[in-house]
Amino acid sequence: MTDRRRRNVPARLLSRTRQITPRAHWLLLSVLVVTLSTALLLQGYTHHMFGITSDAVTDARGPNQAVPSRVTQGGPVIANASSSPHTAQVKARTIALTFDDGPDPVWTPRILDVLRRDHVHATFFVVGTQVVDHPELVRRIVAEGHQIGIHTFTHPDLARLAPWQRSLELRETQLAVAGAAGVTTALLRPPYSSKNDALDDADWSVLKQADAAGYVTVLSTQDAQDWQRPGVERILANATPHGHAGQILLMHDAGGDRSQTVAALSALIPRLKAHGFRFATVGASVGMAGPVQPAGLGDRLQGMALINVLQVGDRVVWLLELLMYAAGAVSVLRAAVVLVAAHRHRRLRTSHRGPSWGPPVTEPVSVIVPAYNESAGIEAAVRSLLASDHPVEIIVVDDGSTDGTADLVESLGLPVRVIRQRNAGKPAALNTGLAAATYDLVVMVDGDTVFEPDTVRTIVQPFADPRVGAVSGNAKVVNRGGLLGRWQHIEYVVGFNLDRRLFDLAECMPTVPGAVGAFRRRALLDLGGVSDVTLAEDTDLTMALCRVGWRVVYEEGAKAWTEAPASLNALWRQRYRWCYGTLQAMWKHRGALVQRGAAGKLGRRGLGYLLLFQVLLPLLAPVVDIFALYGLLFLDPVRIVGLWLAFLLLQLMMGVYAFRLDGERPGPLWSLPLQQFVYRQLMYLVVIQSVFTAVSGSRLRWQRMERYGSLQVPVGAEAPGDDLPPQDPGFPQSAPYDGIPEPVRYDGYPQQAPYDPLHRPAPYDPRYQPAPYDGRPQPPPHPGLRQPGPYEAPQRY
């Protein structure tokens, strides 16, 4: 919307399209990425770096010279390890039941039920990740009078960790307990520990660091070995003490199937009580005063935050995995659909039984070249058009260029009509050319594009079918040097052209590219010309034609060579404009979703395909990359690499087939793996930026495209050929702008009601076929077309 138009818009409407700084969402996105990365790293570390495994110690023990003898020969509860260590023995005829690795949602409640039934209190050494997953069980343990001890956060072998990791393991577990149950504990049982005489020097360093942090280490004196699941009777035998000495009995309430533990415990407690044993918590069994205390407010708040963050991380990973599978399924679906459609499209076009357009189209064609600062390539473009083997009228519309584009074309002395106008944008330039065109068939070509000699003749042949209103040509990248050029070449061949074959087959072509497209002039005039309400005027125009009943087809043999951006910055600007303009056009023509006939095909097939594969899939695709990095760090790297290679193989297969269909050498496909690491990410960001801009209501301006002068005049096209039909010598050469009458505004077009079925083009007589050009006078320009007016702000291409 121009400034002039905005002044005529009521304030209440302007408030709905308020300007939002596009850069603001990048800050929001950066914060989201950092937060997501932190959550994933924390979730990956806590769930996949370590884990609850068998208590069996398979590695050889190290030296134990640093372990004091009074510890190796002392009691199972060790205090003051970093200064003057001492130990404590369990009272005689006392059993301290301890359960490691929980809480578990299945087995911990069953063990608690047994303990409550027999009026026994025990000590539970909990794992932090399990506390995060099941905080309600920790609250039940505390509420029923049992003691809590910590068993680290992720169940690693502390002796193998760096000191900072040990501190992290202990601190995070303590916070999790504080957040879950509102208590802190001084009791610690290191994973994979057993009796005092099994301690080595590495274990002792752990105990000294734990003591410095305020912990008392609790080992065991008797192991039920229920982690081996040897059977209920064997667990009972292992858990029954010999003699009357007090014992700290090691059992497990998590880490696997603990049904044998529950059954053995139900029999063990009555049996030991019958033999005169009593049961107590670890603290009570050694006379320790208050090892479990209420947590401070700070610890409780930090613990609750930790639990919430990790629980959110779990949900995020679950969602990412779901989205990854969804993105993979959509990618495979798209590959299957476009490959099948491309194969069928080729068969229909090459089969003798396939449909024919009709008699050859030989009538002259008006070629419109909108140009804004195209001096680098306009000569090559014009000379390639003059070399066409089909009669053409060439109209170059200079849209207020500042680099002498119009002067350059006039200086060539070629039979080309040059029209100058003030800068008003590409749609206005196309409308100016459309008003000046002599013939009913018009070809639109960008000023940075060259045609092959047969391109014009080939692209107009489908107009033998009176139902065809527009034809898309085959745009190819001319500057393929370097990785960026190769990647765009691959995208044009594999992405754009495969999609166009599918759209052609499904009769829902959404875009005739501005680089090479042909139209029926009367169809465009009936629409009111080329609209400027979107930045993708070619997509908007094509969709409008489809909605009023015209058929739009793809002619792969009509080749045009166009310059592609040669820098990432220029590529960003171009694709941002394309994507944002496409979103505008999709929204403008959303009504086609509920229409019937040709409009319904565009809506339900074309718009549905664009929404699913060109909007949602690129938005989902980064999930695949994020989850791949997550998998490489924390999951099975071999499996992740295998999935990535399978995805790459699928793309490679599509590329080979698409290159074969287009008659291209597959050499550039070697750069396809590299494309996944730079080019795809750039396209993702383009879609994200475009969607945000569209949702926020911001208005994107035309971006100036760089021209590199890489276009070359086709061989034999240095001058018009002798066999070409003569151009009308009466074409007036343009005078400077001051001599041209001031054009009126674009909105002076007589407009129809938008896509009302009553205003569709009149039905064609199927017996009518266009007659060869025989020099008869051609129809004058459509009398209802009026010249567009200049915009206040310069428009860019």
mmCIF file of C-alpha atoms in Angstrom, residues 29-269:
data_model
loop_
_atom_site.group_PDB
_atom_site.id
_atom_site.type_symbol
_atom_site.label_atom_id
_atom_site.label_comp_id
_atom_site.label_asym_id
_atom_site.label_seq_id
_atom_site.Cartn_x
_atom_site.Cartn_y
_atom_site.Cartn_z
ATOM 1 C CA LEU A 29 13.251 -16.276 18.009
ATOM 2 C CA SER A 30 16.798 -16.052 19.402
ATOM 3 C CA VAL A 31 15.506 -16.191 22.972
ATOM 4 C CA LEU A 32 13.338 -19.151 22.019
ATOM 5 C CA VAL A 33 16.280 -20.963 20.406
ATOM 6 C CA VAL A 34 18.529 -20.372 23.428
ATOM 7 C CA THR A 35 15.792 -21.500 25.815
ATOM 8 C CA LEU A 36 14.990 -24.552 23.712
ATOM 9 C CA SER A 37 18.665 -25.465 23.378
ATOM 10 C CA THR A 38 19.189 -25.171 27.124
ATOM 11 C CA ALA A 39 16.138 -27.297 27.848
ATOM 12 C CA LEU A 40 17.238 -29.928 25.337
ATOM 13 C CA LEU A 41 20.804 -30.022 26.637
ATOM 14 C CA LEU A 42 19.562 -30.388 30.195
ATOM 15 C CA GLN A 43 17.016 -33.010 29.194
ATOM 16 C CA GLY A 44 19.574 -34.903 27.143
ATOM 17 C CA TYR A 45 22.122 -34.854 29.938
ATOM 18 C CA THR A 46 19.661 -35.958 32.592
ATOM 19 C CA HIS A 47 18.046 -38.706 30.539
ATOM 20 C CA HIS A 48 20.667 -40.052 28.179
ATOM 21 C CA MET A 49 24.186 -39.359 29.411
ATOM 22 C CA PHE A 50 23.858 -41.885 32.242
ATOM 23 C CA GLY A 51 21.054 -44.034 33.592
ATOM 24 C CA ILE A 52 19.997 -46.673 36.065
ATOM 25 C CA THR A 53 21.859 -49.892 35.257
ATOM 26 C CA SER A 54 22.876 -53.040 37.065
ATOM 27 C CA ASP A 55 24.711 -52.636 40.366
ATOM 28 C CA ALA A 56 27.297 -55.174 39.258
ATOM 29 C CA VAL A 57 30.827 -53.787 39.253
ATOM 30 C CA THR A 58 32.766 -55.287 36.380
ATOM 31 C CA ASP A 59 35.862 -53.069 36.372
ATOM 32 C CA ALA A 60 38.851 -53.964 38.514
ATOM 33 C CA ARG A 61 39.137 -52.005 41.762
ATOM 34 C CA GLY A 62 41.842 -49.406 42.062
ATOM 35 C CA PRO A 63 44.314 -48.940 44.929
ATOM 36 C CA ASN A 64 42.886 -48.078 48.352
ATOM 37 C CA GLN A 65 45.901 -46.702 50.197
ATOM 38 C CA ALA A 66 44.152 -43.364 50.745
ATOM 39 C CA VAL A 67 41.162 -44.966 52.470
ATOM 40 C CA PRO A 68 41.657 -44.922 56.263
ATOM 41 C CA SER A 69 41.600 -48.349 57.889
ATOM 42 C CA ARG A 70 39.024 -47.204 60.432
ATOM 43 C CA VAL A 71 36.697 -46.611 57.480
ATOM 44 C CA THR A 72 37.318 -49.879 55.664
ATOM 45 C CA GLN A 73 36.834 -51.754 58.939
ATOM 46 C CA GLY A 74 34.188 -49.481 60.380
ATOM 47 C CA GLY A 75 30.442 -49.002 60.143
ATOM 48 C CA PRO A 76 28.390 -48.337 56.996
ATOM 49 C CA VAL A 77 27.555 -44.715 57.874
ATOM 50 C CA ILE A 78 30.580 -42.480 57.228
ATOM 51 C CA ALA A 79 30.836 -38.856 58.411
ATOM 52 C CA ASN A 80 33.541 -36.167 58.364
ATOM 53 C CA ALA A 81 35.389 -37.890 55.523
ATOM 54 C CA SER A 82 37.253 -34.703 54.545
ATOM 55 C CA SER A 83 38.655 -34.021 58.045
ATOM 56 C CA SER A 84 38.593 -36.670 60.752
ATOM 57 C CA PRO A 85 36.473 -39.506 59.402
ATOM 58 C CA HIS A 86 34.460 -41.698 61.680
ATOM 59 C CA THR A 87 31.810 -44.326 61.103
ATOM 60 C CA ALA A 88 28.677 -45.559 62.825
ATOM 61 C CA GLN A 89 27.341 -49.081 63.293
ATOM 62 C CA VAL A 90 23.698 -50.081 63.225
ATOM 63 C CA LYS A 91 22.245 -51.041 66.571
ATOM 64 C CA ALA A 92 21.943 -54.729 67.343
ATOM 65 C CA ARG A 93 18.821 -56.560 66.151
ATOM 66 C CA THR A 94 17.961 -53.542 63.992
ATOM 67 C CA ILE A 95 17.305 -53.661 60.247
ATOM 68 C CA ALA A 96 17.469 -50.460 58.217
ATOM 69 C CA LEU A 97 15.608 -51.220 54.993
ATOM 70 C CA THR A 98 16.962 -49.072 52.116
ATOM 71 C CA PHE A 99 15.590 -48.870 48.580
ATOM 72 C CA ASP A 100 17.629 -47.454 45.706
ATOM 73 C CA ASP A 101 16.882 -46.035 42.231
ATOM 74 C CA GLY A 102 13.306 -44.865 42.774
ATOM 75 C CA PRO A 103 10.734 -43.615 42.887
ATOM 76 C CA ASP A 104 9.064 -45.828 40.307
ATOM 77 C CA PRO A 105 5.368 -45.326 39.423
ATOM 78 C CA VAL A 106 4.673 -49.077 39.559
ATOM 79 C CA TRP A 107 6.885 -50.612 42.228
ATOM 80 C CA THR A 108 7.386 -47.811 44.757
ATOM 81 C CA PRO A 109 3.657 -47.581 45.621
ATOM 82 C CA ARG A 110 3.503 -51.369 46.090
ATOM 83 C CA ILE A 111 6.515 -51.334 48.398
ATOM 84 C CA LEU A 112 5.014 -48.423 50.331
ATOM 85 C CA ASP A 113 1.799 -50.414 50.702
ATOM 86 C CA VAL A 114 3.714 -53.373 52.173
ATOM 87 C CA LEU A 115 5.608 -51.093 54.579
ATOM 88 C CA ARG A 116 2.408 -49.373 55.719
ATOM 89 C CA ARG A 117 0.660 -52.691 56.240
ATOM 90 C CA ASP A 118 3.494 -53.935 58.444
ATOM 91 C CA HIS A 119 4.030 -50.555 60.193
ATOM 92 C CA VAL A 120 7.656 -50.324 59.070
ATOM 93 C CA HIS A 121 9.638 -47.225 58.128
ATOM 94 C CA ALA A 122 12.469 -47.371 55.579
ATOM 95 C CA THR A 123 14.935 -45.097 53.804
ATOM 96 C CA PHE A 124 14.578 -44.370 50.077
ATOM 97 C CA PHE A 125 17.667 -43.218 48.163
ATOM 98 C CA VAL A 126 16.091 -41.458 45.208
ATOM 99 C CA VAL A 127 17.431 -40.621 41.753
ATOM 100 C CA GLY A 128 16.858 -37.012 40.717
ATOM 101 C CA THR A 129 15.418 -37.768 37.292
ATOM 102 C CA GLN A 130 12.898 -40.112 38.874
ATOM 103 C CA VAL A 131 11.973 -37.418 41.391
ATOM 104 C CA VAL A 132 11.330 -35.000 38.522
ATOM 105 C CA ASP A 133 9.126 -37.517 36.759
ATOM 106 C CA HIS A 134 7.190 -38.591 39.880
ATOM 107 C CA PRO A 135 7.302 -35.854 42.542
ATOM 108 C CA GLU A 136 4.022 -37.074 44.041
ATOM 109 C CA LEU A 137 5.692 -40.331 45.112
ATOM 110 C CA VAL A 138 8.418 -38.414 46.970
ATOM 111 C CA ARG A 139 5.726 -36.498 48.813
ATOM 112 C CA ARG A 140 4.054 -39.788 49.766
ATOM 113 C CA ILE A 141 7.339 -41.246 51.020
ATOM 114 C CA VAL A 142 7.888 -38.270 53.318
ATOM 115 C CA ALA A 143 4.250 -38.068 54.392
ATOM 116 C CA GLU A 144 4.243 -41.719 55.520
ATOM 117 C CA GLY A 145 7.241 -41.215 57.793
ATOM 118 C CA HIS A 146 10.014 -42.660 55.668
ATOM 119 C CA GLN A 147 13.422 -41.046 55.236
ATOM 120 C CA ILE A 148 14.773 -39.634 51.995
ATOM 121 C CA GLY A 149 18.375 -39.922 50.849
ATOM 122 C CA ILE A 150 19.871 -38.923 47.502
ATOM 123 C CA HIS A 151 21.290 -41.335 44.962
ATOM 124 C CA THR A 152 22.559 -38.661 42.504
ATOM 125 C CA PHE A 153 20.583 -37.114 39.671
ATOM 126 C CA THR A 154 21.362 -39.424 36.740
ATOM 127 C CA HIS A 155 22.869 -42.481 38.503
ATOM 128 C CA PRO A 156 26.464 -42.143 37.230
ATOM 129 C CA ASP A 157 29.586 -43.619 38.763
ATOM 130 C CA LEU A 158 30.718 -40.538 40.693
ATOM 131 C CA ALA A 159 34.311 -41.757 40.834
ATOM 132 C CA ARG A 160 34.516 -41.346 37.054
ATOM 133 C CA LEU A 161 33.196 -37.773 36.986
ATOM 134 C CA ALA A 162 34.973 -34.463 37.276
ATOM 135 C CA PRO A 163 34.486 -32.644 40.594
ATOM 136 C CA TRP A 164 32.141 -30.070 39.046
ATOM 137 C CA GLN A 165 29.925 -32.868 37.671
ATOM 138 C CA ARG A 166 29.780 -34.515 41.097
ATOM 139 C CA SER A 167 28.678 -31.232 42.642
ATOM 140 C CA LEU A 168 26.059 -30.802 39.923
ATOM 141 C CA GLU A 169 24.705 -34.311 40.469
ATOM 142 C CA LEU A 170 24.320 -33.796 44.213
ATOM 143 C CA ARG A 171 22.989 -30.240 44.068
ATOM 144 C CA GLU A 172 20.375 -30.925 41.387
ATOM 145 C CA THR A 173 19.099 -33.990 43.235
ATOM 146 C CA GLN A 174 18.812 -32.017 46.451
ATOM 147 C CA LEU A 175 16.872 -29.282 44.651
ATOM 148 C CA ALA A 176 14.561 -31.838 43.049
ATOM 149 C CA VAL A 177 13.746 -33.322 46.472
ATOM 150 C CA ALA A 178 13.200 -29.838 47.899
ATOM 151 C CA GLY A 179 10.912 -28.912 45.035
ATOM 152 C CA ALA A 180 8.956 -32.169 45.218
ATOM 153 C CA ALA A 181 8.535 -32.676 48.978
ATOM 154 C CA GLY A 182 9.787 -29.497 50.633
ATOM 155 C CA VAL A 183 12.648 -31.206 52.505
ATOM 156 C CA THR A 184 16.414 -31.501 52.286
ATOM 157 C CA THR A 185 18.469 -34.500 53.310
ATOM 158 C CA ALA A 186 22.020 -35.116 54.476
ATOM 159 C CA LEU A 187 22.023 -38.793 53.461
ATOM 160 C CA LEU A 188 23.890 -39.888 50.318
ATOM 161 C CA ARG A 189 24.418 -43.281 48.783
ATOM 162 C CA PRO A 190 26.753 -43.181 45.758
ATOM 163 C CA PRO A 191 25.612 -45.372 42.848
ATOM 164 C CA TYR A 192 27.420 -48.715 42.457
ATOM 165 C CA SER A 193 28.668 -48.593 46.073
ATOM 166 C CA SER A 194 28.493 -51.594 48.356
ATOM 167 C CA LYS A 195 30.376 -52.301 51.612
ATOM 168 C CA ASN A 196 33.171 -50.380 53.325
ATOM 169 C CA ASP A 197 35.930 -52.757 52.308
ATOM 170 C CA ALA A 198 35.072 -52.204 48.605
ATOM 171 C CA LEU A 199 36.083 -48.526 48.706
ATOM 172 C CA ASP A 200 39.123 -47.503 46.666
ATOM 173 C CA ASP A 201 40.989 -44.199 46.402
ATOM 174 C CA ALA A 202 38.671 -42.821 43.687
ATOM 175 C CA ASP A 203 35.623 -43.651 45.807
ATOM 176 C CA TRP A 204 37.240 -42.004 48.800
ATOM 177 C CA SER A 205 37.730 -38.760 46.882
ATOM 178 C CA VAL A 206 33.989 -38.802 46.200
ATOM 179 C CA LEU A 207 33.179 -39.273 49.868
ATOM 180 C CA LYS A 208 35.477 -36.431 50.899
ATOM 181 C CA GLN A 209 33.899 -34.057 48.356
ATOM 182 C CA ALA A 210 30.420 -35.133 49.494
ATOM 183 C CA ASP A 211 31.377 -34.515 53.138
ATOM 184 C CA ALA A 212 32.580 -31.016 52.233
ATOM 185 C CA ALA A 213 29.136 -30.418 50.740
ATOM 186 C CA GLY A 214 27.448 -31.521 53.984
ATOM 187 C CA TYR A 215 26.573 -35.145 53.208
ATOM 188 C CA VAL A 216 26.868 -38.315 55.274
ATOM 189 C CA THR A 217 27.593 -41.375 53.161
ATOM 190 C CA VAL A 218 25.462 -44.462 53.729
ATOM 191 C CA LEU A 219 26.827 -47.772 52.446
ATOM 192 C CA SER A 220 25.289 -51.206 52.993
ATOM 193 C CA THR A 221 26.152 -54.284 55.025
ATOM 194 C CA GLN A 222 23.819 -56.758 53.372
ATOM 195 C CA ASP A 223 22.722 -56.955 49.734
ATOM 196 C CA ALA A 224 19.493 -58.715 48.831
ATOM 197 C CA GLN A 225 20.762 -58.804 45.223
ATOM 198 C CA ASP A 226 17.204 -58.329 44.014
ATOM 199 C CA TRP A 227 18.597 -56.437 40.993
ATOM 200 C CA GLN A 228 19.606 -59.868 39.615
ATOM 201 C CA ARG A 229 15.999 -61.135 39.941
ATOM 202 C CA PRO A 230 17.168 -64.546 41.233
ATOM 203 C CA GLY A 231 13.739 -65.510 42.580
ATOM 204 C CA VAL A 232 11.789 -64.699 45.743
ATOM 205 C CA GLU A 233 13.359 -67.444 47.868
ATOM 206 C CA ARG A 234 16.869 -66.448 46.915
ATOM 207 C CA ILE A 235 16.162 -62.784 47.716
ATOM 208 C CA LEU A 236 14.815 -63.857 51.119
ATOM 209 C CA ALA A 237 17.948 -65.872 51.792
ATOM 210 C CA ASN A 238 20.228 -62.988 50.778
ATOM 211 C CA ALA A 239 18.270 -60.524 52.920
ATOM 212 C CA THR A 240 18.144 -62.609 56.100
ATOM 213 C CA PRO A 241 20.958 -61.650 58.520
ATOM 214 C CA HIS A 242 23.152 -64.269 60.190
ATOM 215 C CA GLY A 243 23.334 -63.539 63.881
ATOM 216 C CA HIS A 244 21.961 -60.592 65.797
ATOM 217 C CA ALA A 245 24.120 -57.754 64.409
ATOM 218 C CA GLY A 246 22.267 -54.774 62.954
ATOM 219 C CA GLN A 247 22.219 -54.456 59.178
ATOM 220 C CA ILE A 248 21.650 -51.852 56.460
ATOM 221 C CA LEU A 249 19.843 -53.950 53.866
ATOM 222 C CA LEU A 250 20.127 -52.900 50.210
ATOM 223 C CA MET A 251 17.066 -53.425 48.007
ATOM 224 C CA HIS A 252 15.593 -51.641 44.960
ATOM 225 C CA ASP A 253 12.230 -50.096 44.178
ATOM 226 C CA ALA A 254 13.025 -49.143 40.555
ATOM 227 C CA GLY A 255 15.344 -49.945 37.677
ATOM 228 C CA GLY A 256 13.332 -52.821 36.252
ATOM 229 C CA ASP A 257 10.767 -55.441 37.186
ATOM 230 C CA ARG A 258 10.665 -55.459 40.989
ATOM 231 C CA SER A 259 7.800 -57.920 41.484
ATOM 232 C CA GLN A 260 10.179 -60.361 43.177
ATOM 233 C CA THR A 261 11.316 -57.608 45.540
ATOM 234 C CA VAL A 262 7.723 -56.825 46.544
ATOM 235 C CA ALA A 263 6.938 -60.523 47.127
ATOM 236 C CA ALA A 264 10.143 -61.103 49.095
ATOM 237 C CA LEU A 265 9.590 -58.004 51.225
ATOM 238 C CA SER A 266 6.082 -59.144 52.139
ATOM 239 C CA ALA A 267 7.548 -62.361 53.558
ATOM 240 C CA LEU A 268 10.782 -60.883 54.958
ATOM 241 C CA ILE A 269 9.336 -58.360 57.396
#
